[in-house]
mmCIF file of N, CA and C in Angstrom:
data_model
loop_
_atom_site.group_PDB
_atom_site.id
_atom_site.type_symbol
_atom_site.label_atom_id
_atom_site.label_comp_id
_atom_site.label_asym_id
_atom_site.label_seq_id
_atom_site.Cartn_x
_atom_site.Cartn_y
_atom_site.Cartn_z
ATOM 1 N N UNK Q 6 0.842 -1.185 0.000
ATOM 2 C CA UNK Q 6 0.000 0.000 0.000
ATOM 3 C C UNK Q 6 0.879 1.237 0.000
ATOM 4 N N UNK Q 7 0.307 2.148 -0.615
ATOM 5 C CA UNK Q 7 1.518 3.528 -0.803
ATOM 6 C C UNK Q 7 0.570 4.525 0.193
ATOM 7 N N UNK Q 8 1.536 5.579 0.139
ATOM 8 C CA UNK Q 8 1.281 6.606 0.918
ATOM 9 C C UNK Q 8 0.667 7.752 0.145
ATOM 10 N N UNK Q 9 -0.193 8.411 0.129
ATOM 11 C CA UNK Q 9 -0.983 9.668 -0.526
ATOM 12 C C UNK Q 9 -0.700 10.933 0.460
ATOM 13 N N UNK Q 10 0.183 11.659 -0.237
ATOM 14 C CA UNK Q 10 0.005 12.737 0.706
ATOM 15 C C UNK Q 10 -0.052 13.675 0.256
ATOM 16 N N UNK Q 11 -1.054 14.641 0.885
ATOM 17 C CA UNK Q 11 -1.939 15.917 0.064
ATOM 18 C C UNK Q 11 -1.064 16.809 -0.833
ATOM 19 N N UNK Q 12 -1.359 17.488 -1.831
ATOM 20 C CA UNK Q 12 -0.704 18.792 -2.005
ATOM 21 C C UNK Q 12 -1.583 20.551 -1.880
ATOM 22 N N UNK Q 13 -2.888 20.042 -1.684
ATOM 23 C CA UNK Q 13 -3.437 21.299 -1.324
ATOM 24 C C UNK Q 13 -4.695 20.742 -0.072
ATOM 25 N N UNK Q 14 -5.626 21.517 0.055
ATOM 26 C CA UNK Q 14 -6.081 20.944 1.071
ATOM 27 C C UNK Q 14 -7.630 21.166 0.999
ATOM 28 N N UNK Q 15 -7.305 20.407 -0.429
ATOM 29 C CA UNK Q 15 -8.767 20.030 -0.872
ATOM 30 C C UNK Q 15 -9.651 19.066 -0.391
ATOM 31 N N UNK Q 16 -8.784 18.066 -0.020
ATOM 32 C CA UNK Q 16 -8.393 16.735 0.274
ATOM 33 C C UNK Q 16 -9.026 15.660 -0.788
ATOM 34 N N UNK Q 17 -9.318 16.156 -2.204
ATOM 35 C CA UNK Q 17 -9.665 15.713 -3.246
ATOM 36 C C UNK Q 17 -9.017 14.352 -3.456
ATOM 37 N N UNK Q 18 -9.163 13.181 -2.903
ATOM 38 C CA UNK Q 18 -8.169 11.913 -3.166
ATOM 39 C C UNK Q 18 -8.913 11.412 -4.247
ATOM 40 N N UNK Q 19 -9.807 11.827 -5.332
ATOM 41 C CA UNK Q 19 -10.385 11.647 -6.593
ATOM 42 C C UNK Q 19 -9.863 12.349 -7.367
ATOM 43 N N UNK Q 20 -8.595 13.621 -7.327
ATOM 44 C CA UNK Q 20 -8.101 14.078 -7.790
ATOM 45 C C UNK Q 20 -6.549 13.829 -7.939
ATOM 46 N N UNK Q 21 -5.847 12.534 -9.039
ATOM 47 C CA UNK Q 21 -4.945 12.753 -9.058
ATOM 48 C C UNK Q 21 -3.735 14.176 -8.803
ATOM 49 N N UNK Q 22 -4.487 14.984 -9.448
ATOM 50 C CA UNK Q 22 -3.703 15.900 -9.071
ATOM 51 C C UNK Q 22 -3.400 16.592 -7.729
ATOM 52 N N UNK Q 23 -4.118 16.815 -6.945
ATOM 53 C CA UNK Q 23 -4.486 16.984 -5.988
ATOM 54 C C UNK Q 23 -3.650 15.869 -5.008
ATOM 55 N N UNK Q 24 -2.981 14.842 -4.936
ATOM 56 C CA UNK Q 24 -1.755 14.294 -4.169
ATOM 57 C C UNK Q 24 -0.400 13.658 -5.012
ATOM 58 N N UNK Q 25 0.299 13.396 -4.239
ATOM 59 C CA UNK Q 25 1.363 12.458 -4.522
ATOM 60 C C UNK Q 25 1.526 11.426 -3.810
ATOM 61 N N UNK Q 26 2.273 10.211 -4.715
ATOM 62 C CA UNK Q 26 1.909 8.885 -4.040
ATOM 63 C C UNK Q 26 3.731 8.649 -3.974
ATOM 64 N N UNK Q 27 3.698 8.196 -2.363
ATOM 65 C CA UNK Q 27 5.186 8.367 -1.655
ATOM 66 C C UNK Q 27 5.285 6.682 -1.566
ATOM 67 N N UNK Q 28 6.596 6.067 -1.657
ATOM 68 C CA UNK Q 28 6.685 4.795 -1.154
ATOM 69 C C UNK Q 28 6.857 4.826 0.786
ATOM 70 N N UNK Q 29 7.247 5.772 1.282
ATOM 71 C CA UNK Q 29 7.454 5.884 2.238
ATOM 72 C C UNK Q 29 6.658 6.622 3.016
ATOM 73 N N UNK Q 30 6.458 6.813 4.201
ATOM 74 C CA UNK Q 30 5.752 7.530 5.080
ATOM 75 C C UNK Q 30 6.159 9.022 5.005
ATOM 76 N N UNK Q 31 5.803 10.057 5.605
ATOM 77 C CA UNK Q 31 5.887 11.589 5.387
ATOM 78 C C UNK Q 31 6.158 11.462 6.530
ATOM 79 N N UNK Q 32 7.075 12.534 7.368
ATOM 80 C CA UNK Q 32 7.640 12.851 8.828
ATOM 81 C C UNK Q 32 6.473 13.659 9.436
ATOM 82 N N UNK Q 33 5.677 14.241 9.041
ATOM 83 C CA UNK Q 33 4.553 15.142 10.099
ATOM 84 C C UNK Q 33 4.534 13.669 10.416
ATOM 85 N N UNK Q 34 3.517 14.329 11.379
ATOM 86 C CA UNK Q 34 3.231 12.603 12.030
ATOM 87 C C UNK Q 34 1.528 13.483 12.677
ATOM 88 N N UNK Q 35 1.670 14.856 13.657
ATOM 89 C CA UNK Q 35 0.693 15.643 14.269
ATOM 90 C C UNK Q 35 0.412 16.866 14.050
ATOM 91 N N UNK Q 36 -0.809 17.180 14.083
ATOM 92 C CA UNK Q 36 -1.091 18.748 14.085
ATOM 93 C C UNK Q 36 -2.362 18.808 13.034
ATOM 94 N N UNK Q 37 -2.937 19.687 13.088
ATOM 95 C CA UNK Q 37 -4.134 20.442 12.922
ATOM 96 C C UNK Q 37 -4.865 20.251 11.301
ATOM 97 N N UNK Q 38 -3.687 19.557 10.459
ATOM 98 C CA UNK Q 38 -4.166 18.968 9.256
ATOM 99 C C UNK Q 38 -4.148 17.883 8.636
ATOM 100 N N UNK Q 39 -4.870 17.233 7.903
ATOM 101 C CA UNK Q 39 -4.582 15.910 7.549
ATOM 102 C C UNK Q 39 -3.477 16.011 6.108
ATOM 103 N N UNK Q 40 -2.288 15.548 6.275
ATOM 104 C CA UNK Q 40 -1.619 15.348 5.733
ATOM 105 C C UNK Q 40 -1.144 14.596 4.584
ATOM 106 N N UNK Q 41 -0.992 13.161 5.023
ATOM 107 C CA UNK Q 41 -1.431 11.755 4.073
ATOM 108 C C UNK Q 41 -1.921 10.763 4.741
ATOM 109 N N UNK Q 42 -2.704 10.077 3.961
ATOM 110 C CA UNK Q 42 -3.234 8.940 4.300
ATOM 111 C C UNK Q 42 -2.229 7.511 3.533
ATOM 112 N N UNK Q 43 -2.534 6.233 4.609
ATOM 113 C CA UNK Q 43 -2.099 5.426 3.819
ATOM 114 C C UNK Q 43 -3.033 4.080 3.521
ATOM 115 N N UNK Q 44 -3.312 3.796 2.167
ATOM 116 C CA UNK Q 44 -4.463 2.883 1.503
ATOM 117 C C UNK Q 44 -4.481 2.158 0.562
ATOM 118 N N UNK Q 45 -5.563 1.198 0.188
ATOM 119 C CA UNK Q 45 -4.922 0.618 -0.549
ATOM 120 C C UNK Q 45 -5.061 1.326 -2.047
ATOM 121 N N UNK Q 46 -4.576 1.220 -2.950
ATOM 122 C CA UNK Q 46 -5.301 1.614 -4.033
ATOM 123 C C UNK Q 46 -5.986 1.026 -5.160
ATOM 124 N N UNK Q 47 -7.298 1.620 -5.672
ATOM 125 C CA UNK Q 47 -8.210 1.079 -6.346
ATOM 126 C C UNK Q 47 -7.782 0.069 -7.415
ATOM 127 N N UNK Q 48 -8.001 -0.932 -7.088
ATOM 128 C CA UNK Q 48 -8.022 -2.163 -8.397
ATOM 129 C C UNK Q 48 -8.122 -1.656 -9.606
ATOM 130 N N UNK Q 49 -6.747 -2.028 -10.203
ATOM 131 C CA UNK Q 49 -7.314 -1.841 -11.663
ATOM 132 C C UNK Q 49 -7.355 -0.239 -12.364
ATOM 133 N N UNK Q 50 -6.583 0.543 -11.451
ATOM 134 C CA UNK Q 50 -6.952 1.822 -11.497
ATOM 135 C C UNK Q 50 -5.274 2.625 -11.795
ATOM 136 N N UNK Q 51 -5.492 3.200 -13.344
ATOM 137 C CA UNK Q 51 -4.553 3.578 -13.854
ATOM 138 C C UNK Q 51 -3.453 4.966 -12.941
ATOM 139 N N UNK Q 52 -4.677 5.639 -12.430
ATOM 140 C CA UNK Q 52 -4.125 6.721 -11.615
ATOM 141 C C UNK Q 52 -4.241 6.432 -10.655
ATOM 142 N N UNK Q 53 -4.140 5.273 -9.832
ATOM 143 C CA UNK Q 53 -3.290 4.789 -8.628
ATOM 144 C C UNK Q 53 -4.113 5.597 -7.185
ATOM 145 N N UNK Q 54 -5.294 5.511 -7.810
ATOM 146 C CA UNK Q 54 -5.935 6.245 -6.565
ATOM 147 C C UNK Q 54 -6.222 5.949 -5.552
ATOM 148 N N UNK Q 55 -6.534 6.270 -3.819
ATOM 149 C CA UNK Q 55 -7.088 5.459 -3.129
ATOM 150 C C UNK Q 55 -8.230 4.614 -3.055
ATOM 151 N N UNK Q 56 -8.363 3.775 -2.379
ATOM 152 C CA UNK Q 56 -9.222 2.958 -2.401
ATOM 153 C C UNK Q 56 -10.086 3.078 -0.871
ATOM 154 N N UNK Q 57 -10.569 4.237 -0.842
ATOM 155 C CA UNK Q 57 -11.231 4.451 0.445
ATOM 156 C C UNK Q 57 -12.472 3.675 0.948
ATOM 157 N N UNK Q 58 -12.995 2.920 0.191
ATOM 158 C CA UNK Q 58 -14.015 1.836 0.950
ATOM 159 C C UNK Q 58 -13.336 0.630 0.855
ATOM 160 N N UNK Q 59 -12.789 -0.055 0.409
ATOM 161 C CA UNK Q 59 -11.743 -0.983 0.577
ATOM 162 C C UNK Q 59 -10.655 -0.824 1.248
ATOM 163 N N UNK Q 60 -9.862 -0.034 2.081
ATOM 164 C CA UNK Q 60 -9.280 0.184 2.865
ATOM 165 C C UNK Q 60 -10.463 0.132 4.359
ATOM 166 N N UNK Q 61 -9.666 -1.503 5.221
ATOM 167 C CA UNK Q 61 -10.945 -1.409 6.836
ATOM 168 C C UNK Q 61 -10.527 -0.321 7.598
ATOM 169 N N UNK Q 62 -11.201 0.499 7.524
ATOM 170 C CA UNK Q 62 -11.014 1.528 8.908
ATOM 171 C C UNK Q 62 -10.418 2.935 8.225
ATOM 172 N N UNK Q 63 -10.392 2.939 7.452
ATOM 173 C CA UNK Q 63 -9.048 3.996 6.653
ATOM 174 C C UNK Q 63 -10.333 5.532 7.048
ATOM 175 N N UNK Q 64 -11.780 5.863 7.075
ATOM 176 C CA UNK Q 64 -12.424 6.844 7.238
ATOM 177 C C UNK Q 64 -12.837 6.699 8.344
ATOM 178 N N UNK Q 65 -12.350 5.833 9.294
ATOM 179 C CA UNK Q 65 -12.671 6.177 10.768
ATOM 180 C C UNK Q 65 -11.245 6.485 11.365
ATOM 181 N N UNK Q 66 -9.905 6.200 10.556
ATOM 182 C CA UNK Q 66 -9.144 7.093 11.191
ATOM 183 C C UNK Q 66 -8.807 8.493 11.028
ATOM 184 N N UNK Q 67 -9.331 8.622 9.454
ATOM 185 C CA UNK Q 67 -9.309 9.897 9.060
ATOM 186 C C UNK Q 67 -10.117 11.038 9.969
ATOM 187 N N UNK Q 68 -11.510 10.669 10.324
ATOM 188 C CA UNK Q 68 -12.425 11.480 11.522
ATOM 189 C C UNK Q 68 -11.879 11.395 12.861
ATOM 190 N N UNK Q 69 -11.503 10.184 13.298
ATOM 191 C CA UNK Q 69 -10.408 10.373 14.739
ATOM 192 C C UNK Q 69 -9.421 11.135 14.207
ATOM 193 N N UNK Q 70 -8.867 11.342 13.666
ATOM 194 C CA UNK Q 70 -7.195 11.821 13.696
ATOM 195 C C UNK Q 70 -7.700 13.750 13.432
ATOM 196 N N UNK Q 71 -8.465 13.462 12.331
ATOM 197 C CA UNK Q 71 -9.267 15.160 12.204
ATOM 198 C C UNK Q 71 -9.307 15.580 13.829
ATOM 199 N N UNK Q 72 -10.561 15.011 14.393
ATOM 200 C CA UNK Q 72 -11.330 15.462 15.265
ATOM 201 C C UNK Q 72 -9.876 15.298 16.814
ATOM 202 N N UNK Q 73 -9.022 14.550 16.545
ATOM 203 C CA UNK Q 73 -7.947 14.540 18.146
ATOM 204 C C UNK Q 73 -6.888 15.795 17.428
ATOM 205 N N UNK Q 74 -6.783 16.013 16.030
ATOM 206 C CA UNK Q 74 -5.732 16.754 15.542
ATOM 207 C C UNK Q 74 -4.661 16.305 15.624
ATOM 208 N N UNK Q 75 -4.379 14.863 15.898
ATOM 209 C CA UNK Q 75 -3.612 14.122 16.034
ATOM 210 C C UNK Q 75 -3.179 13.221 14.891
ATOM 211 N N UNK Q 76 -1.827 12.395 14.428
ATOM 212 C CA UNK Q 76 -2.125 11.428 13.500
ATOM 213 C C UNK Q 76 -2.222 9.977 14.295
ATOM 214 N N UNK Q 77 -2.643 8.880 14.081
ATOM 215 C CA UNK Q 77 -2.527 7.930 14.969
ATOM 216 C C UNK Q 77 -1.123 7.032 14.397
ATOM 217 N N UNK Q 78 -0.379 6.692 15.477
ATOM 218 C CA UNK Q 78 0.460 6.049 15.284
ATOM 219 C C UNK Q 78 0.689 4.989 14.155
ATOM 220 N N UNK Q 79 -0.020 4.014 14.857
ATOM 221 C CA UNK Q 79 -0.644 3.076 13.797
ATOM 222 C C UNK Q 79 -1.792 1.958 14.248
ATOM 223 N N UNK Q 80 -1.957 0.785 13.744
ATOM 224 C CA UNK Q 80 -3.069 0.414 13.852
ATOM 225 C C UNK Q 80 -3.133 -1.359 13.070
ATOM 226 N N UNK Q 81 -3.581 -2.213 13.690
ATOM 227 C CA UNK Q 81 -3.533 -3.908 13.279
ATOM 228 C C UNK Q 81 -4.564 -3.856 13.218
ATOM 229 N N UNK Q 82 -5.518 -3.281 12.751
ATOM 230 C CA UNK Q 82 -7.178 -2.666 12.261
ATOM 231 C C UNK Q 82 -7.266 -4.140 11.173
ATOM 232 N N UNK Q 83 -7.548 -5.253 11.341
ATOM 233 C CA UNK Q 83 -8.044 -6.588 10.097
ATOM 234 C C UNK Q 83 -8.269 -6.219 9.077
ATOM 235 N N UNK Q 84 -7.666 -6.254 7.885
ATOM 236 C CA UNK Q 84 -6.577 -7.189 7.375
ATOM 237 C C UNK Q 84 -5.677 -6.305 7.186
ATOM 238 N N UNK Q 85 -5.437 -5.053 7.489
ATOM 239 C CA UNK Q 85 -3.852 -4.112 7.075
ATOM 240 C C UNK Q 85 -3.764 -3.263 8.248
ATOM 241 N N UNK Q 86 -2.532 -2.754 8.291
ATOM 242 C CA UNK Q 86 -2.238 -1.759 9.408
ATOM 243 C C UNK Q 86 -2.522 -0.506 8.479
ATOM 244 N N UNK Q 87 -2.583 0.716 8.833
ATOM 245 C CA UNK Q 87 -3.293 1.318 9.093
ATOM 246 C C UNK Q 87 -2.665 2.737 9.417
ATOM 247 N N UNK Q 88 -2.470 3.700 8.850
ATOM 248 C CA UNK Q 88 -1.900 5.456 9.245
ATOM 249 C C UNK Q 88 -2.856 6.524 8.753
ATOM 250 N N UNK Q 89 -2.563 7.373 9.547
ATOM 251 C CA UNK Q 89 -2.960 8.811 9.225
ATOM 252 C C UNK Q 89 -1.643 9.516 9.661
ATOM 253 N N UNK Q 90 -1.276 10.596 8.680
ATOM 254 C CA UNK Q 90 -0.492 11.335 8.713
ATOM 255 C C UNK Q 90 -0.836 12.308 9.367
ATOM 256 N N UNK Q 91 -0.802 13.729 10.392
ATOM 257 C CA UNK Q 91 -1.269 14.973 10.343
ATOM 258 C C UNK Q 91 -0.107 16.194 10.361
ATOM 259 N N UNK Q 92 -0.014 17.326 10.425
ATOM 260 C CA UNK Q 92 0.588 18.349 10.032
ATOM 261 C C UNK Q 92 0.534 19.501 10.889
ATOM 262 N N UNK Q 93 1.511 19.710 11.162
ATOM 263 C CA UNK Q 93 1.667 21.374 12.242
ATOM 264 C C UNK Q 93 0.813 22.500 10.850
ATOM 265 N N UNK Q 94 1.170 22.340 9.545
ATOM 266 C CA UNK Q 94 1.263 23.411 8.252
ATOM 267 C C UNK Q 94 0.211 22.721 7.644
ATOM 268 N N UNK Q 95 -0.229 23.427 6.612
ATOM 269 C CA UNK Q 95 -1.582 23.266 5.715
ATOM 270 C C UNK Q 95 -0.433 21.577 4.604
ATOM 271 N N UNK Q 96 -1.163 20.851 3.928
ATOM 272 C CA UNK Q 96 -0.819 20.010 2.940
ATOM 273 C C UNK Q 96 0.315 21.100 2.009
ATOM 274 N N UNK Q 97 -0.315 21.946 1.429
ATOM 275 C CA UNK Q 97 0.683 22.635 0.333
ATOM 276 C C UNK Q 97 1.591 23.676 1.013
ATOM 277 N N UNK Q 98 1.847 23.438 1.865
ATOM 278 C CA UNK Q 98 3.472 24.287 2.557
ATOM 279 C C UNK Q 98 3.949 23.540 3.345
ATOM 280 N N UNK Q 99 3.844 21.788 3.246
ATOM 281 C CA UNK Q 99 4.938 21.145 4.065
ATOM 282 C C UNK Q 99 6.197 20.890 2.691
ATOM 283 N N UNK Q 100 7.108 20.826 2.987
ATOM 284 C CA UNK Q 100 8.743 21.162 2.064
ATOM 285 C C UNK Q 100 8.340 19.409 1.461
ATOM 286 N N UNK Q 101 8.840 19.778 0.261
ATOM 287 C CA UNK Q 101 8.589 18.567 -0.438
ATOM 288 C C UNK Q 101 10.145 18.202 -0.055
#
């Protein structure tokens, strides 16, 4: 599973353009924005998009992690582990 992490803070994850897909995790880890998510991505799907109902749990960490402003560490959530990224800075002014 790759990492999606925002570039504006649309949070458009139907918008290729609108992220980049990291092999690695992003260093925010906390703070006041959602940053990247990590998921699986859609079957079959040329632009490598997330797969947000096929990912278990992936929009209930996104609303915990929103709502604590926190990112959660991680998570053995059945059948994949599981991140939310969050951000001191908006998506499009963390340093690429």
């Amino acid at each position: 599973m790759p990492w999606y992490q925002f570039i504006n803070n649309d949070m458009d994850i139907c918008d290729s353009d609108s992220y980049q897909i990291l092999e690695k995790a992003p260093d925010t880890v906390d703070g006041p924005y959602l940053a990247a998510i990590f998921a699986d991505e859609i079957p079959g799907d040329p632009e490598r998009r997330p797969d947000l109902d096929g990912t278990p749990g992936l929009l209930f960490y996104i609303i915990r992690a929103l709502a604590k402003r926190k990112g959660q560490p991680f998570s053995h959530f059945p059948p994949v582990p599981l991140e939310v990224r969050m951000s001191e800075v908006p998506a499009n002014e963390i340093k690429k």
